[in-house]
Coordinates of C-alpha atoms in Angstrom, one line a residue:
M1 CA 34.6 -24.8 -94.7
S2 CA 31.2 -24.8 -94.2
C3 CA 29.3 -21.7 -91.9
T4 CA 28.4 -24.2 -89.1
V5 CA 31.3 -24.4 -87.4
F6 CA 30.3 -20.8 -86.2
L7 CA 27.0 -22.2 -84.7
E8 CA 29.6 -25.1 -82.7
L9 CA 31.3 -22.0 -81.6
L10 CA 27.9 -20.5 -80.1
A11 CA 26.9 -24.1 -78.5
R12 CA 30.4 -24.2 -76.5
E13 CA 30.1 -20.2 -75.7
A14 CA 33.2 -19.6 -77.2
P15 CA 35.3 -16.5 -76.6
P16 CA 35.1 -14.1 -79.3
V17 CA 38.4 -13.6 -80.5
E18 CA 37.9 -17.7 -81.5
F19 CA 35.1 -16.5 -84.1
E20 CA 38.3 -15.2 -86.4
A21 CA 39.9 -18.7 -86.4
P22 CA 37.8 -20.3 -89.2
L23 CA 37.6 -16.8 -91.3
V24 CA 41.9 -17.2 -90.9
E25 CA 41.9 -20.6 -91.6
A26 CA 39.7 -20.0 -95.2
R27 CA 42.3 -17.5 -96.5
A28 CA 44.9 -19.7 -95.5
A29 CA 43.9 -22.6 -97.6
G30 CA 42.8 -20.4 -101.1
A31 CA 39.5 -20.0 -100.5
A32 CA 37.4 -18.3 -103.2
P33 CA 36.2 -14.8 -102.2
E34 CA 32.7 -15.1 -102.8
I35 CA 33.2 -17.9 -99.7
L36 CA 35.0 -15.8 -97.7
A37 CA 33.0 -13.1 -97.7
E38 CA 30.0 -15.8 -96.8
L39 CA 32.3 -16.9 -93.6
D40 CA 32.6 -13.4 -92.9
R41 CA 28.9 -12.7 -92.5
A42 CA 28.1 -16.2 -90.6
K43 CA 31.0 -14.9 -88.2
L44 CA 29.5 -11.2 -87.4
A45 CA 25.7 -12.9 -87.3
A46 CA 27.0 -15.6 -85.3
L47 CA 28.8 -12.8 -82.7
R48 CA 25.7 -10.9 -82.8
V49 CA 23.7 -13.8 -81.7
R50 CA 26.5 -14.2 -78.9
A51 CA 26.1 -10.4 -77.8
L52 CA 22.3 -10.8 -77.3
L53 CA 22.2 -14.6 -75.2
E54 CA 24.8 -12.8 -73.2
H55 CA 22.4 -10.0 -72.5
R56 CA 19.8 -12.1 -72.3
A57 CA 21.8 -14.2 -69.7
R58 CA 23.0 -11.1 -67.3
R59 CA 19.6 -9.7 -67.4
E60 CA 18.6 -13.3 -66.1
A61 CA 20.8 -12.8 -63.5
E62 CA 19.5 -9.3 -62.6
L63 CA 16.0 -10.3 -62.5
S64 CA 16.9 -13.6 -60.7
A65 CA 18.3 -11.5 -57.6
L66 CA 15.9 -8.5 -58.0
F67 CA 13.4 -11.8 -57.8
E68 CA 16.0 -13.2 -54.5
T69 CA 15.5 -9.6 -53.0
A70 CA 11.7 -9.8 -53.3
G71 CA 12.1 -13.6 -51.8
D72 CA 13.9 -11.8 -48.6
L73 CA 11.4 -9.0 -48.4
A74 CA 8.6 -11.5 -48.0
G75 CA 10.0 -13.5 -45.5
L76 CA 11.6 -10.5 -43.9
R77 CA 12.6 -11.5 -39.9
D78 CA 16.1 -9.2 -39.3
V79 CA 16.0 -6.0 -41.9
G80 CA 20.3 -5.5 -41.3
A81 CA 20.4 -9.2 -42.9
V82 CA 17.8 -8.0 -45.9
L83 CA 20.0 -4.8 -46.5
E84 CA 23.5 -6.6 -46.1
A85 CA 22.3 -9.1 -49.0
I86 CA 20.9 -6.7 -51.1
V87 CA 24.3 -4.2 -51.1
R88 CA 25.8 -7.6 -52.0
R89 CA 23.9 -8.6 -54.7
A90 CA 24.3 -4.9 -56.2
R91 CA 28.0 -5.3 -55.8
R92 CA 28.3 -8.8 -57.7
L93 CA 25.4 -7.9 -60.3
L94 CA 27.5 -4.5 -61.2
H95 CA 31.0 -6.2 -61.2
A96 CA 32.0 -3.3 -58.9
D97 CA 35.1 -3.1 -55.9
I98 CA 32.5 -1.8 -53.6
S99 CA 28.7 -1.2 -52.2
Y100 CA 27.4 0.8 -49.9
M101 CA 24.3 2.4 -48.2
T102 CA 23.5 5.6 -46.3
L103 CA 20.3 6.4 -45.0
H104 CA 18.9 9.6 -43.9
D105 CA 19.2 10.6 -40.3
A106 CA 16.5 12.9 -39.3
D107 CA 17.8 13.9 -36.4
R108 CA 20.8 15.4 -36.9
G109 CA 20.1 16.5 -40.9
D110 CA 22.6 14.4 -42.5
T111 CA 22.9 10.7 -44.1
Y112 CA 25.3 8.0 -42.4
M113 CA 26.9 4.7 -43.5
R114 CA 24.4 2.0 -42.8
V115 CA 26.1 -1.5 -45.0
T116 CA 28.8 -2.1 -46.8
D117 CA 30.3 -4.4 -48.7
G118 CA 33.8 -4.8 -50.0
S119 CA 35.1 -1.8 -47.7
V120 CA 38.4 -1.9 -46.3
S121 CA 38.4 1.8 -44.6
A122 CA 37.1 2.3 -41.4
A123 CA 37.7 5.8 -41.8
F124 CA 35.1 5.1 -44.9
R125 CA 32.9 3.1 -42.9
A126 CA 32.2 5.9 -40.3
L127 CA 31.9 8.4 -42.8
R128 CA 28.5 10.7 -42.3
L129 CA 27.3 13.5 -45.3
P130 CA 25.5 16.8 -45.1
M131 CA 22.8 17.0 -47.2
G132 CA 24.3 18.0 -50.7
A133 CA 27.8 17.6 -50.2
G134 CA 29.6 15.5 -51.9
L135 CA 28.1 12.6 -54.2
G136 CA 25.7 11.0 -52.1
G137 CA 24.8 14.0 -50.6
L138 CA 23.7 15.4 -53.9
V139 CA 21.6 12.1 -54.4
A140 CA 19.8 12.6 -51.1
Q141 CA 19.3 16.1 -51.6
T142 CA 18.3 15.7 -55.3
G143 CA 16.6 12.8 -55.5
T144 CA 18.3 11.8 -58.9
P145 CA 21.2 8.6 -59.8
Y146 CA 24.4 10.7 -60.2
A147 CA 27.2 8.8 -61.9
S148 CA 30.9 9.7 -61.8
P149 CA 33.6 7.9 -63.8
D150 CA 36.0 10.0 -61.9
Y151 CA 34.9 11.3 -58.2
F152 CA 38.3 13.8 -58.1
A153 CA 37.6 15.6 -61.5
D154 CA 33.9 15.8 -61.5
E155 CA 33.2 19.3 -60.0
R156 CA 28.7 18.7 -60.0
F157 CA 29.1 18.4 -56.3
R158 CA 30.6 20.0 -53.7
H159 CA 34.1 18.4 -52.4
R160 CA 34.1 18.5 -48.5
T161 CA 37.5 17.6 -47.1
H162 CA 36.5 14.7 -44.7
I163 CA 34.5 13.1 -47.2
D164 CA 37.0 13.1 -49.9
V165 CA 40.0 12.2 -47.7
A166 CA 37.8 8.8 -46.5
V167 CA 36.8 8.4 -50.1
K168 CA 40.5 8.3 -50.9
E169 CA 41.4 6.0 -48.2
E170 CA 39.0 3.4 -49.9
A171 CA 40.8 4.1 -53.3
L172 CA 37.6 5.0 -55.1
V173 CA 37.7 6.4 -58.5
A174 CA 34.1 5.7 -60.3
I175 CA 31.0 6.0 -58.3
L176 CA 27.3 5.5 -58.9
G177 CA 23.9 6.6 -56.2
V178 CA 20.9 6.1 -56.6
P179 CA 18.4 7.4 -54.2
M180 CA 16.4 4.8 -52.0
R181 CA 12.6 6.6 -52.3
L182 CA 9.5 6.1 -50.2
G183 CA 6.8 7.5 -52.2
A184 CA 7.7 11.9 -52.0
Q185 CA 10.5 11.0 -49.4
I186 CA 13.9 9.9 -50.4
I187 CA 15.4 7.7 -47.4
G188 CA 18.8 7.0 -48.3
V189 CA 21.3 6.1 -51.3
L190 CA 22.6 3.3 -52.7
F191 CA 26.1 3.2 -54.2
A192 CA 27.9 0.9 -56.4
A193 CA 31.9 2.0 -57.2
N194 CA 35.0 0.9 -58.7
R195 CA 38.7 1.3 -57.7
S196 CA 39.4 2.6 -61.2
A197 CA 37.9 4.9 -64.0
R198 CA 34.9 3.9 -65.7
P199 CA 31.6 4.9 -67.3
F200 CA 28.1 3.0 -65.4
A201 CA 25.8 2.1 -68.5
Q202 CA 21.7 3.3 -68.3
E203 CA 21.5 -0.6 -67.2
E204 CA 23.2 -0.6 -64.2
V205 CA 21.9 2.8 -63.1
A206 CA 18.3 1.3 -63.7
L207 CA 19.6 -2.3 -61.8
L208 CA 20.9 -0.4 -59.2
A209 CA 17.7 1.8 -58.8
S210 CA 15.5 -1.8 -58.8
L211 CA 17.4 -2.7 -55.8
A212 CA 17.4 0.9 -54.1
A213 CA 13.1 0.2 -54.3
H214 CA 13.5 -3.2 -52.8
A215 CA 15.7 -1.5 -49.9
A216 CA 13.7 0.8 -49.3
V217 CA 10.7 -1.3 -49.1
A218 CA 12.8 -3.6 -46.9
L219 CA 13.6 -0.3 -44.9
D220 CA 9.5 0.4 -45.2
N221 CA 8.7 -3.1 -43.8
A222 CA 10.9 -3.2 -40.9
R223 CA 9.2 0.1 -39.7
L224 CA 6.2 -1.1 -40.2
L225 CA 6.9 -4.5 -38.5
E226 CA 8.1 -2.7 -35.7
E227 CA 5.4 -0.4 -35.3
T228 CA 3.2 -3.2 -35.2
R229 CA 5.2 -5.0 -32.6
T230 CA 5.3 -2.2 -30.3
A231 CA 1.7 -1.6 -31.2
L232 CA 1.2 -5.3 -30.2
G233 CA 3.2 -4.5 -27.0
E234 CA 1.2 -1.8 -25.6
L235 CA -1.5 -3.5 -27.0
S236 CA -0.9 -6.9 -24.8
A237 CA 0.3 -4.4 -22.1
A238 CA -2.8 -2.4 -22.4
N239 CA -5.5 -5.7 -22.1
Q240 CA -2.8 -6.9 -18.9
L241 CA -3.3 -3.7 -17.5
I242 CA -7.3 -3.8 -18.2
Q243 CA -7.4 -7.5 -16.6
A244 CA -5.4 -6.2 -13.6
R245 CA -7.8 -3.8 -13.3
S246 CA -10.6 -6.0 -13.8
A247 CA -9.5 -8.5 -11.3
A248 CA -9.0 -5.1 -9.0
V249 CA -12.5 -4.0 -9.5
E250 CA -13.8 -7.5 -9.1
R251 CA -11.4 -7.6 -5.4
A252 CA -13.1 -4.7 -4.4
A253 CA -16.5 -5.7 -5.5
Q254 CA -16.1 -8.9 -3.4
A255 CA -14.7 -6.8 -0.5
H256 CA -17.7 -4.6 -0.6
D257 CA -20.2 -7.5 -0.9
R258 CA -18.2 -9.4 2.0
M259 CA -17.9 -6.0 4.4
T260 CA -21.9 -5.3 3.5
S261 CA -22.9 -8.9 4.5
L262 CA -20.9 -8.4 7.8
V263 CA -23.1 -5.5 8.5
V264 CA -26.6 -7.3 7.7
R265 CA -25.2 -10.2 9.8
G266 CA -24.0 -8.3 12.9
G267 CA -20.4 -8.7 12.5
G268 CA -18.4 -6.8 14.6
V269 CA -14.5 -5.1 13.7
E270 CA -12.3 -8.4 14.0
D271 CA -14.6 -9.6 10.7
V272 CA -14.0 -6.6 9.3
A273 CA -10.4 -7.1 9.9
A274 CA -10.4 -10.8 9.1
V275 CA -11.8 -9.4 5.3
V276 CA -9.3 -7.0 4.9
T277 CA -6.4 -9.4 5.3
D278 CA -7.7 -12.1 3.4
I279 CA -8.5 -10.1 0.5
L280 CA -4.6 -7.6 0.9
G281 CA -2.7 -10.1 2.9
G282 CA -0.5 -8.2 5.6
A283 CA -1.3 -7.7 9.4
L284 CA -4.1 -5.6 10.2
M285 CA -4.6 -3.8 13.6
V286 CA -8.6 -2.0 14.4
L287 CA -7.4 1.3 17.4
D288 CA -9.8 3.3 19.2
A289 CA -10.0 6.9 18.9
D290 CA -7.5 6.7 21.8
G291 CA -4.8 4.5 19.9
R292 CA -6.3 1.5 22.2
R293 CA -6.5 -2.1 20.4
L294 CA -10.2 -3.3 19.2
A295 CA -9.2 -6.0 17.4
A296 CA -6.1 -7.5 15.3
V297 CA -5.5 -10.4 12.5
G298 CA -2.2 -11.3 12.4
S299 CA 1.0 -9.5 14.0
V300 CA 1.1 -6.1 12.8
G301 CA 4.4 -6.0 15.6
D302 CA 5.4 -2.9 17.5
L303 CA 3.7 0.5 17.0
D304 CA 5.2 3.8 17.2
E305 CA 2.1 5.6 18.6
A306 CA 3.3 9.4 17.4
E307 CA 3.9 7.8 14.1
V308 CA 0.5 6.3 13.4
A309 CA -1.1 9.0 15.6
G310 CA 0.2 11.5 12.3
A311 CA -0.8 9.1 10.1
A312 CA -4.1 9.2 11.3
A313 CA -4.4 12.9 11.5
A314 CA -2.8 12.9 8.2
S315 CA -5.6 10.3 6.5
S316 CA -8.4 12.0 8.4
G317 CA -7.7 15.4 6.8
L318 CA -6.7 14.1 2.8
G319 CA -9.6 11.7 3.4
R320 CA -7.3 9.1 1.8
T321 CA -4.8 5.9 2.9
V322 CA -1.8 7.2 4.0
Q323 CA 1.8 5.7 3.7
R324 CA 4.3 5.7 6.5
G325 CA 6.7 2.7 5.0
D326 CA 5.4 -1.2 5.4
L327 CA 2.3 0.5 7.1
W328 CA -0.9 1.7 5.3
V329 CA -3.5 4.1 7.6
A330 CA -7.2 4.9 7.2
S331 CA -8.7 7.2 9.7
V332 CA -12.0 5.9 10.9
A333 CA -13.8 8.9 11.5
S334 CA -17.7 9.9 10.9
G335 CA -17.7 12.9 10.3
A336 CA -15.5 15.0 12.2
E337 CA -15.2 12.1 14.6
N338 CA -12.8 10.2 15.0
L339 CA -13.4 6.8 15.9
G340 CA -10.6 4.8 15.6
T341 CA -7.4 3.9 12.8
L342 CA -7.0 1.0 10.7
V343 CA -3.4 0.0 10.5
L344 CA -2.2 -2.5 8.0
R345 CA 1.4 -4.0 7.8
T346 CA 2.7 -5.4 4.7
P347 CA 5.7 -5.5 3.0
D348 CA 4.2 -5.6 -0.2
E349 CA 3.0 -2.1 -2.2
V350 CA -0.6 -1.3 -2.3
S351 CA -2.4 -0.3 -5.1
G352 CA -4.7 2.2 -5.4
T353 CA -7.5 0.5 -6.3
D354 CA -6.4 -2.0 -3.0
Q355 CA -6.1 1.5 -0.9
R356 CA -9.7 2.2 -1.9
I357 CA -10.5 -1.6 -0.2
L358 CA -8.6 0.0 3.0
E359 CA -11.3 3.0 2.8
R360 CA -14.1 1.0 2.7
A361 CA -13.0 -1.5 5.5
A362 CA -12.4 2.5 7.4
L363 CA -16.2 3.3 6.7
V364 CA -18.0 -0.2 7.7
T365 CA -15.5 0.1 11.0
A366 CA -17.0 3.2 11.3
L367 CA -20.6 2.2 10.6
L368 CA -20.3 -0.3 12.8
L369 CA -18.7 1.2 15.9
L370 CA -21.7 3.8 15.3
F371 CA -24.0 0.6 15.6
R372 CA -22.7 -0.9 18.7
R373 CA -22.7 2.3 20.3
T374 CA -26.1 3.4 19.2
A375 CA -27.9 -0.3 20.3
A376 CA -25.9 -0.1 23.3
A377 CA -26.8 3.4 24.2
A378 CA -30.7 2.3 23.4
E379 CA -30.1 -0.9 25.4
G380 CA -28.2 0.9 27.7
R381 CA -30.9 3.4 29.0
V382 CA -33.7 0.6 29.6
R383 CA -31.4 -1.4 31.4
G384 CA -30.4 1.4 33.8
E385 CA -34.4 2.5 34.0
L386 CA -34.7 -0.9 35.3
L387 CA -32.0 -0.8 37.8
D388 CA -32.6 2.8 39.0
D389 CA -36.3 1.8 39.9
L390 CA -34.6 -1.4 41.8
L391 CA -32.0 0.8 43.3
T392 CA -34.6 3.1 44.6
G393 CA -37.1 0.0 45.4
R394 CA -40.0 1.4 43.2
D395 CA -42.6 -1.8 42.5
V396 CA -39.8 -4.1 43.6
H397 CA -42.3 -6.7 44.1
S398 CA -44.6 -5.7 41.2
D399 CA -45.2 -7.9 38.3
A400 CA -44.5 -5.6 35.4
M401 CA -40.7 -5.1 37.4
Y402 CA -40.2 -8.8 36.9
G403 CA -41.6 -8.7 33.5
R404 CA -39.6 -5.9 32.4
A405 CA -36.6 -7.9 33.6
R406 CA -37.4 -10.8 31.7
L407 CA -37.8 -8.9 28.2
L408 CA -33.6 -7.9 28.8
G409 CA -33.2 -11.8 29.6
V410 CA -32.5 -11.4 33.6
D411 CA -33.7 -13.3 36.0
L412 CA -33.9 -11.2 39.4
D413 CA -34.6 -14.5 41.7
A414 CA -31.4 -15.8 40.7
P415 CA -28.4 -14.9 42.7
H416 CA -26.9 -11.2 41.9
I417 CA -23.7 -9.0 42.8
L418 CA -24.5 -5.8 42.9
V419 CA -21.1 -4.0 41.9
V420 CA -20.1 -0.3 42.0
A421 CA -17.0 1.3 40.1
R422 CA -15.9 4.7 40.6
H423 CA -13.8 6.3 38.1
P424 CA -13.2 10.4 37.0
A425 CA -16.5 11.7 35.3
G426 CA -14.1 13.4 31.9
D427 CA -14.7 14.2 28.8
P428 CA -17.4 12.8 26.5
G429 CA -15.3 10.3 25.0
P430 CA -14.1 8.7 28.2
R431 CA -17.7 9.0 29.6
Q432 CA -19.0 7.1 26.0
R433 CA -16.6 4.2 26.1
T434 CA -17.7 3.7 30.1
A435 CA -21.5 3.5 29.2
F436 CA -20.3 1.3 26.1
W437 CA -18.4 -1.0 27.8
A438 CA -20.7 -1.6 31.3
S439 CA -23.5 -2.2 28.3
S440 CA -21.8 -4.5 26.6
D441 CA -20.7 -6.3 29.6
A442 CA -24.3 -6.3 31.3
A443 CA -26.0 -7.3 28.0
S444 CA -23.5 -10.0 27.6
R445 CA -23.9 -11.6 31.1
H446 CA -28.0 -10.8 31.5
G447 CA -27.1 -8.4 33.9
L448 CA -28.1 -4.0 34.3
V449 CA -25.8 -1.3 34.0
A450 CA -26.8 2.3 35.2
A451 CA -24.5 5.3 35.8
R452 CA -24.3 8.0 38.2
G453 CA -21.9 10.7 38.1
E454 CA -18.9 8.8 38.8
E455 CA -20.4 5.8 39.7
T456 CA -21.3 3.0 37.1
I457 CA -23.5 0.1 38.7
L458 CA -23.7 -3.3 37.1
L459 CA -26.0 -6.0 38.5
L460 CA -24.9 -9.1 37.7
P461 CA -25.5 -12.9 38.1
G462 CA -23.2 -14.3 40.3
V463 CA -22.4 -15.2 43.8
H464 CA -18.7 -14.0 44.1
P465 CA -18.6 -10.6 44.5
G466 CA -14.8 -10.1 44.8
A467 CA -14.1 -12.1 41.8
A468 CA -16.7 -9.8 39.9
A469 CA -15.4 -6.2 41.6
Q470 CA -11.4 -7.1 40.5
R471 CA -12.6 -8.1 36.9
V472 CA -14.2 -4.5 36.4
A473 CA -12.1 -2.8 38.0
K474 CA -9.7 -4.4 35.4
E475 CA -11.3 -4.7 32.7
L476 CA -13.0 -1.1 32.6
G477 CA -9.8 0.8 34.1
G478 CA -8.3 -0.9 30.6
S479 CA -10.9 0.4 28.5
L480 CA -10.4 3.6 30.1
G481 CA -7.0 4.1 30.6
T482 CA -7.7 5.1 34.2
P483 CA -7.6 3.4 37.6
V484 CA -11.0 2.4 38.7
T485 CA -11.8 1.5 41.5
A486 CA -14.6 -1.1 42.3
G487 CA -16.6 -1.9 45.2
A488 CA -19.1 -4.9 45.4
A489 CA -22.0 -6.6 47.7
G490 CA -24.1 -10.1 47.2
P491 CA -24.9 -12.3 46.7
V492 CA -28.3 -11.1 46.9
Q493 CA -32.0 -12.7 45.2
G494 CA -34.7 -10.7 44.8
P495 CA -35.3 -6.8 43.6
A496 CA -36.1 -6.0 47.4
A497 CA -32.4 -7.0 48.4
V498 CA -30.6 -4.6 45.5
A499 CA -31.0 -0.8 47.4
D500 CA -29.5 -2.7 50.5
A501 CA -26.7 -4.4 48.5
Y502 CA -26.1 -0.9 46.2
R503 CA -25.5 1.1 50.0
E504 CA -23.2 -1.4 51.0
A505 CA -21.2 -1.8 47.6
R506 CA -20.7 2.1 47.2
R507 CA -19.6 1.9 51.4
C508 CA -17.1 -0.7 50.2
A509 CA -15.8 1.6 47.2
E510 CA -15.5 4.5 49.2
A511 CA -13.3 2.9 51.6
M512 CA -10.9 1.6 49.3
L513 CA -10.8 5.2 48.2
A514 CA -9.7 6.0 51.4
L515 CA -7.6 3.1 52.5
G516 CA -5.8 4.2 49.7
R517 CA -6.9 1.3 47.2
A518 CA -7.5 3.1 44.0
G519 CA -7.5 1.3 41.1
E520 CA -8.9 -2.0 42.7
G521 CA -11.6 -4.1 43.3
A522 CA -12.8 -5.6 46.3
S523 CA -16.2 -6.5 48.1
C524 CA -16.7 -5.8 52.3
D525 CA -15.8 -9.1 53.1
E526 CA -12.3 -8.6 51.4
L527 CA -11.5 -5.1 53.5
G528 CA -10.9 -7.2 56.6
F529 CA -12.4 -5.1 60.1
V530 CA -13.6 -2.3 57.8
G531 CA -15.2 -4.6 55.8
L532 CA -17.2 -5.4 59.1
L533 CA -18.1 -2.5 60.1
I534 CA -19.4 -1.1 57.1
G535 CA -21.1 -4.1 55.7
Q536 CA -24.6 -4.4 55.3
D537 CA -26.8 -3.6 58.3
R538 CA -23.7 -2.1 60.5
D539 CA -24.8 0.9 62.5
V540 CA -21.1 2.1 61.9
A541 CA -21.8 5.9 62.5
G542 CA -23.4 4.8 66.0
F543 CA -20.3 3.1 67.1
M544 CA -17.8 6.0 66.1
E545 CA -20.4 8.2 68.1
S546 CA -20.3 6.0 71.6
A547 CA -16.1 5.5 70.8
L548 CA -15.0 9.1 69.3
G549 CA -18.3 11.2 69.5
P550 CA -17.2 13.7 72.3
V551 CA -13.6 14.4 70.8
L552 CA -15.6 14.8 67.1
A553 CA -17.9 16.9 68.8
Y554 CA -15.1 19.4 70.7
D555 CA -13.1 19.6 67.5
R556 CA -16.4 20.5 65.5
R557 CA -17.2 23.5 68.3
R558 CA -13.5 24.4 69.2
G559 CA -11.8 24.3 65.6
T560 CA -9.4 22.3 67.6
A561 CA -7.1 19.2 66.1
L562 CA -8.0 17.0 68.9
V563 CA -9.0 13.7 66.7
Q564 CA -5.4 14.2 64.7
T565 CA -3.8 14.3 67.8
L566 CA -5.3 11.5 68.9
D567 CA -4.7 9.6 66.0
T568 CA -1.0 10.5 65.5
Y569 CA -0.4 9.1 69.0
F570 CA -1.5 5.4 68.1
G571 CA 0.1 5.5 65.2
V572 CA 3.7 6.0 66.1
G573 CA 3.1 3.5 69.2
S574 CA 1.5 5.9 72.1
S575 CA 5.3 8.2 72.0
L576 CA 4.4 11.6 73.2
S577 CA 7.9 13.0 71.9
R578 CA 7.4 11.0 68.2
T579 CA 3.6 12.9 68.0
A580 CA 5.4 16.3 69.0
E581 CA 7.9 15.6 66.5
R582 CA 5.4 14.2 63.9
L583 CA 2.6 17.1 64.4
H584 CA 5.7 19.7 64.7
I585 CA 4.4 21.4 68.4
H586 CA 6.1 21.3 71.7
V587 CA 5.7 17.8 73.6
N588 CA 3.5 20.1 76.5
T589 CA 0.9 20.9 73.8
V590 CA 0.7 17.0 73.3
T591 CA 0.4 16.6 77.3
Q592 CA -2.4 19.3 77.5
R593 CA -4.6 18.0 74.3
L594 CA -4.1 14.4 75.6
D595 CA -5.0 15.6 79.0
R596 CA -8.4 17.4 77.0
V597 CA -9.2 13.8 75.0
G598 CA -9.0 12.2 78.5
R599 CA -11.3 14.4 79.9
L600 CA -14.1 14.0 77.2
L601 CA -13.6 10.1 76.8
G602 CA -13.4 9.2 80.6
D603 CA -10.8 7.0 82.7
G604 CA -9.4 4.4 81.1
W605 CA -9.6 5.4 77.6
Q606 CA -6.1 4.1 77.2
A607 CA -6.9 0.6 78.5
P608 CA -6.4 -1.8 75.8
E609 CA -9.9 -3.0 74.8
R610 CA -11.0 0.8 75.1
A611 CA -7.9 1.8 73.2
L612 CA -8.6 -0.5 70.4
E613 CA -12.0 0.7 70.2
I614 CA -11.3 3.8 69.7
Q615 CA -8.4 3.1 67.0
L616 CA -11.2 1.7 65.0
A617 CA -13.3 4.6 65.4
L618 CA -10.2 6.6 64.2
R619 CA -9.5 4.6 61.1
L620 CA -13.4 4.8 59.9
N621 CA -13.4 8.3 60.5
R622 CA -10.5 8.4 57.8
L623 CA -13.5 7.2 55.4
G624 CA -15.7 10.5 56.0
P625 CA -19.1 10.4 57.1
L626 CA -20.9 6.6 56.8
P627 CA -24.6 6.6 57.0
R628 CA -26.7 4.9 60.1
R629 CA -28.2 1.8 59.8
P630 CA -31.6 1.8 58.5
G631 CA -34.5 1.9 60.6
R632 CA -32.7 3.6 64.2
S633 CA -34.8 6.9 65.3
G634 CA -33.6 10.2 65.8
E635 CA -30.4 9.2 63.6

């Protein structure tokens, strides 16, 4: 028999037992001893070759597994899947019943089960190993591989009951554990175990250590990838924040430019409100120092005055915007002086940068209000000086007077109405609002304005004095928040007629107050018979003297109440009893007083025509002292 038979066995990868068959057959055939010896040497050589080929095949499989693991690491997407593949390959290459991986928990100071392959026990998969306890704890603590052919008989490590119970439930006997290192740090342990006793060869320990190294790299790569993703996320968030802030800064710069342009162009608070709502959205209302509306863009809706006032005070004290629900309130102030409030209503959140825009709008609004007040005051002084000269009759026919009027846009030869507005002279705030309103109104209508105590005097182009008085009473009263009574006269033409018109308008305003018509506006023509009497060129004082003079003089000398008794007598329809009842005196006293009136006024004072004149005089007497007609001597 030839030795080539062993080559054939090697070629078909026959099991070791078949290598004995050629030698047995040769002995049975009676082969010579030297042939048997040669066949035996060939058999041993073939078995050595077979073992070498088997070792190389196993090594090739190990290297292939490591190569596949490296490929998994290169394409790392899911660290869990990579770790599962490593544990699965460890079990396959070491022909183990189970393989598993534990990782270090820095927060709890122990290790926990991360991945298992081949496990059948839930308790084992949930196991946690304290540092130094059990075989895995010893490996994690020392950083050295440990192999135990019989776990329960091994005394090299500390046994813990809960660990041994879980190992027994999994029916493990032989266990190999190798550390997973990242530099000098142990991050976990990779295990291979069998459910029967068996030793682990050095090649197996080395293979498992290689897989553990790959697992450590996978975990580190996953950590780096997560850190990179986190950093990218933070960078993206930071970039978005920078972009948002850049947009906010750009928006703020745009708002600043637009509002600054408004100041330069002479815009008003309405324009500021429009800019704010265009940039921030929502609706905006501008209030004056007393909470009255100056301008609005959009519908702010009903406002709680107390809430807005409190928010405005808080904004003024803090120097920044104050939120009240969906309202954002910014105080408009100049130093310690409150000029007004901006109230923005929007359902959206207003960022810090946008709040600065609202505060900048409040500053620009304050600037515009101060500009308007200063300009109105300056122009008001000029217009007031001219009107004062017209009222006093100084140089009314001079060219200088006409020249001053032309510079102010006033045509003195055109028809004008003279309006006298009576209002309480109060605090500086109302006085300033009165001056501002009157100056603005006069300037817009090419008229003149002057202030004298509780009077505001306006000379306005027009031909309807009653309508002008009504408008002034309504608008000025609305600005002040208090009733304003306005009397008007005219129309008049030329500077010389202004003084007389002023006196008539003033008497008209005083008459309205005496008649109980405070808060209204009218001309003399609208006051009935009183207007006829107090109108221009009417000698009211002379009429009263002729109709009622003796009675008035008697009351002044004696301190009696004849005028009051007479007024009441006519007021109750000439009834003696009702007069007595109204004055709380006896009827005889009334009779005596009326007898005295009769002696003073003469017979016939109760005749219809004479009685009417006396009643008119009594009505005029209620108005207080009225001037005589100019030009009467001795008066």
